[in-house]
Short mmCIF file of C-alpha atoms and ligand atoms in Angstrom, two decimals:
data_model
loop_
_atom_site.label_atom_id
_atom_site.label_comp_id
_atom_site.label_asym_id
_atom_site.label_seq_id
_atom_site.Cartn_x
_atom_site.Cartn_y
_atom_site.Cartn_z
CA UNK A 255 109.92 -28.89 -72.92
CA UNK A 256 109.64 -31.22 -75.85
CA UNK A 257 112.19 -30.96 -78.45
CA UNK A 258 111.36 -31.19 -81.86
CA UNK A 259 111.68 -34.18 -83.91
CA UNK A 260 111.82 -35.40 -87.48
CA UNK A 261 111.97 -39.01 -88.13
CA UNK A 262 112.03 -40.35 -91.77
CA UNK A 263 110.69 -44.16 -92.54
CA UNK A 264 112.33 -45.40 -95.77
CA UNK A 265 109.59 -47.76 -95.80
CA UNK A 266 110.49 -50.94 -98.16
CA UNK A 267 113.13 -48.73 -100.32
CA UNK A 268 116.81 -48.29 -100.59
CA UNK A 269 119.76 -51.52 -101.11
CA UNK A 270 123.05 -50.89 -98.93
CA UNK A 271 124.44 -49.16 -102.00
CA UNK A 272 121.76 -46.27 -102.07
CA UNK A 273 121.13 -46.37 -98.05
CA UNK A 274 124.68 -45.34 -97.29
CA UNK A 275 124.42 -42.55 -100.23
CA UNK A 276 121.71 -41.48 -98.72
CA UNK A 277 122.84 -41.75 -95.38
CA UNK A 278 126.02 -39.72 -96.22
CA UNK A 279 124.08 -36.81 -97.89
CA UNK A 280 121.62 -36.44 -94.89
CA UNK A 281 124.35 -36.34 -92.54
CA UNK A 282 126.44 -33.61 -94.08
CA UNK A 283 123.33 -31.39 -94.44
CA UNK A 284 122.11 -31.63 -90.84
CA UNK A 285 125.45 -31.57 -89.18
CA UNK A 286 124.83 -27.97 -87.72
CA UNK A 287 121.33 -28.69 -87.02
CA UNK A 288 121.22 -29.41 -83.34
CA UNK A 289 117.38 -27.70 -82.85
CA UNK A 290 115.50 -31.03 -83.67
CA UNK A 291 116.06 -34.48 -83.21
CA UNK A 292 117.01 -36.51 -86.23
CA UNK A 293 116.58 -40.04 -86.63
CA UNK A 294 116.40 -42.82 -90.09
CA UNK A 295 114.34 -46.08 -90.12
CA UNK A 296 115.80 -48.16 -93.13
CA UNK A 297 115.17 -51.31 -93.73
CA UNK A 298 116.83 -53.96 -91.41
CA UNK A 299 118.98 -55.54 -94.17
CA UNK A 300 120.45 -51.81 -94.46
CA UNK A 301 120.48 -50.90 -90.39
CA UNK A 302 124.19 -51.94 -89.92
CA UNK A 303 125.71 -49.65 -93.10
CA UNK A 304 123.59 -46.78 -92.54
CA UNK A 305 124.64 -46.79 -88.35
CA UNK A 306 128.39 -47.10 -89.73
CA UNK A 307 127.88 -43.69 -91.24
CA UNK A 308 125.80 -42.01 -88.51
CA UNK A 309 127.16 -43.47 -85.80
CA UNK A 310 128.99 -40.26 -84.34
CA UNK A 311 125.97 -37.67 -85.97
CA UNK A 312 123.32 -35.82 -84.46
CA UNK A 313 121.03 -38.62 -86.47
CA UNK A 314 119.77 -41.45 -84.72
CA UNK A 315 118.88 -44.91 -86.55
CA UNK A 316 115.67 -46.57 -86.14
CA UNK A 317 113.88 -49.87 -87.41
CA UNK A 318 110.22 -50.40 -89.06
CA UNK A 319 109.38 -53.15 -86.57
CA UNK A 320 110.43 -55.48 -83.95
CA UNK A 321 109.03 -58.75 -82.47
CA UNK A 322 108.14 -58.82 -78.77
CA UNK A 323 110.37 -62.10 -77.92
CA UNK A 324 114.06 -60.76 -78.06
CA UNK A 325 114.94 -65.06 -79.36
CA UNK A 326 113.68 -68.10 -80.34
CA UNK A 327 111.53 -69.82 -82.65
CA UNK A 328 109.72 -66.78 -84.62
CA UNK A 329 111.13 -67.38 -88.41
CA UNK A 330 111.29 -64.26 -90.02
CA UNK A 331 111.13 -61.84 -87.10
CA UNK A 332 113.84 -59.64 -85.02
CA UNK A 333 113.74 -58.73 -81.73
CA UNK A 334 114.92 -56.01 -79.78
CA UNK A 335 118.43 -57.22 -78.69
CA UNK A 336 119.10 -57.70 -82.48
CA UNK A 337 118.09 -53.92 -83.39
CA UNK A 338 120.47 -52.44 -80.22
CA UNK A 339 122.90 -54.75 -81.70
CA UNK A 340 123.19 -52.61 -85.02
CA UNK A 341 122.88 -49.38 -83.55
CA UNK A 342 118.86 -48.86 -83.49
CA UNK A 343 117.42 -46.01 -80.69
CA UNK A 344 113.98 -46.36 -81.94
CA UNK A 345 111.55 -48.20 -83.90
CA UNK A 346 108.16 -47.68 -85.19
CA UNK A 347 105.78 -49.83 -83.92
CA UNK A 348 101.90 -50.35 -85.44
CA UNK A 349 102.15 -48.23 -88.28
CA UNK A 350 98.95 -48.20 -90.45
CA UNK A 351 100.83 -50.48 -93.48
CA UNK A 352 101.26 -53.06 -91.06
CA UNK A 353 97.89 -52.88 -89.48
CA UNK A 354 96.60 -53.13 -92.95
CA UNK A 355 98.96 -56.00 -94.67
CA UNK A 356 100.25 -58.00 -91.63
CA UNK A 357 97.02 -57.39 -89.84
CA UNK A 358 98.92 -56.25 -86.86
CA UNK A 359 96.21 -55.81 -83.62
CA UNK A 360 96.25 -53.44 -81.28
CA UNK A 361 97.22 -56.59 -79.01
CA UNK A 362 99.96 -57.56 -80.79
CA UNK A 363 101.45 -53.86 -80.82
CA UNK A 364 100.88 -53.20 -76.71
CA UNK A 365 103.30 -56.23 -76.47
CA UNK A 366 105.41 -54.77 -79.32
CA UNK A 367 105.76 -51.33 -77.58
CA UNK A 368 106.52 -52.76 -74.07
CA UNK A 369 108.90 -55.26 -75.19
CA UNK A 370 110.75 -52.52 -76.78
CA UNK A 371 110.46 -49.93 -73.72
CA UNK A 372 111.69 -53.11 -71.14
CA UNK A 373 114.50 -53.14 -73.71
CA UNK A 374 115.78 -49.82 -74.17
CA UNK A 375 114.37 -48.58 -77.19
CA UNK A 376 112.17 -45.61 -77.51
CA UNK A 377 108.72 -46.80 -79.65
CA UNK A 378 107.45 -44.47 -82.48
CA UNK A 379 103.99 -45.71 -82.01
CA UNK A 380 101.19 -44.90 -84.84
CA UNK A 381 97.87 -44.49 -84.60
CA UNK A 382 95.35 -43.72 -87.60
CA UNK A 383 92.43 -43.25 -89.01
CA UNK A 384 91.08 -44.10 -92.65
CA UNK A 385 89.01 -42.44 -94.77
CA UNK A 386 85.89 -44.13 -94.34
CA UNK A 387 86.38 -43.81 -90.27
CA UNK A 388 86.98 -40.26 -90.70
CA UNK A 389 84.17 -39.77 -92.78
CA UNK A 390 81.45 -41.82 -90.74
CA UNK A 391 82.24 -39.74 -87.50
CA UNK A 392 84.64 -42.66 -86.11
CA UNK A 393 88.16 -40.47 -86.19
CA UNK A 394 88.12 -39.79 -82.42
CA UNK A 395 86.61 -42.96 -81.63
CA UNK A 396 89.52 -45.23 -83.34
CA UNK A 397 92.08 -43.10 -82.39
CA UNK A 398 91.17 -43.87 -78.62
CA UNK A 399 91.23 -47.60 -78.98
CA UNK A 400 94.34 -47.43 -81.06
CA UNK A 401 96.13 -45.50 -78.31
CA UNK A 402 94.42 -47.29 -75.22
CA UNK A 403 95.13 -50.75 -77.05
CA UNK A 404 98.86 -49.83 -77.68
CA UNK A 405 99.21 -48.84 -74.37
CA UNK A 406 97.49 -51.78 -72.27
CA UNK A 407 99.96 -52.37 -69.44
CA UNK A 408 102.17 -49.47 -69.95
CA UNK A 409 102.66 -48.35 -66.39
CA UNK A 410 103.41 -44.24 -66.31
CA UNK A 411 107.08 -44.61 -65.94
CA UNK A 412 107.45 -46.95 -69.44
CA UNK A 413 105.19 -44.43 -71.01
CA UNK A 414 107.26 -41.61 -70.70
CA UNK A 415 109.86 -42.69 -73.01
CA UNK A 416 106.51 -43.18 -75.76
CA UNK A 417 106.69 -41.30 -79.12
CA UNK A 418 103.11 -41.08 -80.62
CA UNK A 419 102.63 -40.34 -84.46
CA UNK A 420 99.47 -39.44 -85.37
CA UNK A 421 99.21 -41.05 -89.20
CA UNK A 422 95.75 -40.41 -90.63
CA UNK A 423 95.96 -43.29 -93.23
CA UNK A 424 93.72 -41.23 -96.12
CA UNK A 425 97.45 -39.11 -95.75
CA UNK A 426 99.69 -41.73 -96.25
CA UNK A 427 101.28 -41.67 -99.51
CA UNK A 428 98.02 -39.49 -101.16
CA UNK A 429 99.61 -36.24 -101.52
CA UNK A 430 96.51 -34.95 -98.99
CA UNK A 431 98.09 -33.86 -96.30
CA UNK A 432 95.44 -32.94 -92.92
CA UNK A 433 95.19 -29.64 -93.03
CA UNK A 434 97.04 -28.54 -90.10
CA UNK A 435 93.51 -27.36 -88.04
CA UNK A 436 92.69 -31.58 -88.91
CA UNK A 437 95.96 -32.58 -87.57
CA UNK A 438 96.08 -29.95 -84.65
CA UNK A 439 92.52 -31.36 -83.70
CA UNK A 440 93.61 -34.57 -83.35
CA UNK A 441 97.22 -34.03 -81.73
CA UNK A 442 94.94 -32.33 -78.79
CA UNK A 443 93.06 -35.10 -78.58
CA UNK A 444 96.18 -37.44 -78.38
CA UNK A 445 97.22 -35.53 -75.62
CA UNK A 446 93.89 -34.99 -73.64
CA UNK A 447 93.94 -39.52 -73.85
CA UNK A 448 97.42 -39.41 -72.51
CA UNK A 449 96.29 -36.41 -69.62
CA UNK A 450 93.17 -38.77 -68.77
CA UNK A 451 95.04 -42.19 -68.81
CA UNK A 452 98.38 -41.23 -67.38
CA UNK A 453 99.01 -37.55 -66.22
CA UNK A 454 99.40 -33.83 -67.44
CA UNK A 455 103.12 -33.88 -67.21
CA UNK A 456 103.46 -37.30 -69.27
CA UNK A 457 100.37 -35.68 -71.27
CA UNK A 458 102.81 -32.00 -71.87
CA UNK A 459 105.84 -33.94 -72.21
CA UNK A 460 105.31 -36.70 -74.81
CA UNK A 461 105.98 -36.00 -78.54
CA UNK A 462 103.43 -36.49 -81.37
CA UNK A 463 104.51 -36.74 -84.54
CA UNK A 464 102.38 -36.47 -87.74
CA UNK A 465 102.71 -38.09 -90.86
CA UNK A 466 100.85 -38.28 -94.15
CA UNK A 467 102.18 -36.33 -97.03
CA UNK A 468 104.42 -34.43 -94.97
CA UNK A 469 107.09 -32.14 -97.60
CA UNK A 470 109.44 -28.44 -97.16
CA UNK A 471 106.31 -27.38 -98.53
CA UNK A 472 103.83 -28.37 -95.57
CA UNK A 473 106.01 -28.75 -92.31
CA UNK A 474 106.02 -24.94 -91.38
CA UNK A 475 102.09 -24.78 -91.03
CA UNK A 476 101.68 -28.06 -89.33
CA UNK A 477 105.24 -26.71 -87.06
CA UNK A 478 103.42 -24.12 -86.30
CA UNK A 479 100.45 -26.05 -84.36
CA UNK A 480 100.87 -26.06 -80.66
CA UNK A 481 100.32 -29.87 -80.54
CA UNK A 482 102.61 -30.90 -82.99
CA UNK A 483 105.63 -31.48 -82.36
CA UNK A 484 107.93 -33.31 -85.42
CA UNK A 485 106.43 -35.27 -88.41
CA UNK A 486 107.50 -39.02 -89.18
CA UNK A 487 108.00 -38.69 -92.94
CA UNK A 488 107.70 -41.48 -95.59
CA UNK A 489 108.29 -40.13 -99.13
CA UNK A 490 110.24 -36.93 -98.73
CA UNK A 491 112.56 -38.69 -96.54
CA UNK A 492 114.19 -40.81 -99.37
CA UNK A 493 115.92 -37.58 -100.57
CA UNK A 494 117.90 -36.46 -98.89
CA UNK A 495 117.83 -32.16 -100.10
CA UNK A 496 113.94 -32.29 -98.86
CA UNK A 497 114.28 -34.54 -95.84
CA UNK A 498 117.13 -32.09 -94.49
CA UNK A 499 115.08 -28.84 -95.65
CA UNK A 500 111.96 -30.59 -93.49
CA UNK A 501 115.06 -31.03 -90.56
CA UNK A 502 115.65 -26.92 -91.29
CA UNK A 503 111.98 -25.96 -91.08
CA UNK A 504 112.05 -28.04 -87.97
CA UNK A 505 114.31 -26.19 -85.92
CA UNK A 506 113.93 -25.06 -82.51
CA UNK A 507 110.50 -24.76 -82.18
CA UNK A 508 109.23 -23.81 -78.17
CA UNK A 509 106.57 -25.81 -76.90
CA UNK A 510 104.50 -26.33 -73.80
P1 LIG B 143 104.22 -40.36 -96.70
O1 LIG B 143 105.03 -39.22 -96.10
O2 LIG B 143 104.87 -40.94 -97.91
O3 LIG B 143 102.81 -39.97 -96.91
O4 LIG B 143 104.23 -41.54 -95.62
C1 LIG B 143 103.91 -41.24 -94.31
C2 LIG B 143 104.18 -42.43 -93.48
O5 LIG B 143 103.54 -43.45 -93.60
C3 LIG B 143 105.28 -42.33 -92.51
O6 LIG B 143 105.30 -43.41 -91.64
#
């Protein structure tokens, strides 16, 4: 049975000041919600406050990246024992801003998502096409090597623990969300690569988000896909009244 799940990435936004406001709002407006799981990915200057005040809630914290050495000489980096060290459950590994900006390889994210699994955390790992992929016929094509890259030495039993968010980037920020047939499609798809590489039961029990314009407005209709199973959330999850109304439209939703 896979539990829903709603996971909001503040992206490069929010001081300590505004996190913990923030924090504090979406906590008292989920506290009865226990029909999804909840979790925050702030920025990592902001990880400590915002665990302080959802440390003992039904919301989990989560970081935006992670290195694949836990110490040593990477300047500028932080590694997994760091994020456990202020509270972090997950992190989102290869999302589309970083493939694009950071030029983050599918290489560099297999070791990102296995150093994280031998570590304890649970990866949010995206996968995405763009417009022009989408367009030329390449959707299905990219989102295979994305997800067979990402998971290159991932034995079965590390895999299990993998959340998969399925970010098409012409989504991302555009207001033009996938129509939820689009995003359906390609959740299917996701889960036919993980059936063929892995099993059926890691393929019926692994949760794939989506994210791309995801609002209150748009999460019942993509909810209501049998292949979808949460959304990761960029913009409507720096308010707190619509990230908690996407946590409501969330709720208990039966699959498999
Ligand atoms: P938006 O919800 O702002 O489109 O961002 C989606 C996203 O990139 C989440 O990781």
């Amino acid at each position: 049975m896979r539990k829903s799940f709603i996971a909001g990435n503040w992206k490069l936004n929010k001081k300590v000041s505004e996190a913990v406001e923030v924090s504090k709002a979406i906590k008292e407006g989920v506290i009865n919600l226990s029909g999804a799981d909840i979790c925050i990915c702030p920025t990592f200057t902001v990880l400590k406050s915002v665990y302080e005040i959802i440390k003992d809630s039904n919301i989990a914290l989560g970081a935006q990246n992670i290195w694949y050495e836990n110490q040593g000489a990477y300047t500028g980096e932080i590694g997994a024992s760091s994020l456990l060290d202020v509270g972090c459950k997950y992190v989102i590994i290869g999302h589309s801003e970083r493939r694009k900006y950071l030029n983050e390889s599918d290489e560099t994210i297999a070791h990102k998502t296995l150093s994280s699994l031998e570590s304890g955390l649970i990866p949010i790992v995206c996968i995405g096409e763009t417009l022009e992929e989408r367009e030329s016929g390449k959707a299905q094509k990219i989102i295979e090597t994305q997800f067979s890259g990402a998971c290159k030495n991932l034995p079965a039993d590390k895999f299990s623990k993998v959340v998969i968010a399925y970010e098409p980037v012409w989504a991302i920020g555009t207001g033009k969300t996938a129509t939820p047939e689009i995003a359906e499609e390609m959740h299917k798809f996701i889960r036919q690569l993980i059936k063929n590489r892995y099993n059926k039961e890691l393929a019926d029990n692994c949760r794939i988000l989506y994210g791309g314009s995801v609002t209150p407005a748009n999460i019942e209709n993509l909810m209501k896909e049998p292949d979808i199973d949460g959304a990761l959330v960029g913009g409507a999850s720096l308010v707190p009244e619509s990230f908690i109304e996407l946590v409501k439209k969330s709720q208990n939703k039966q699959t498999q």
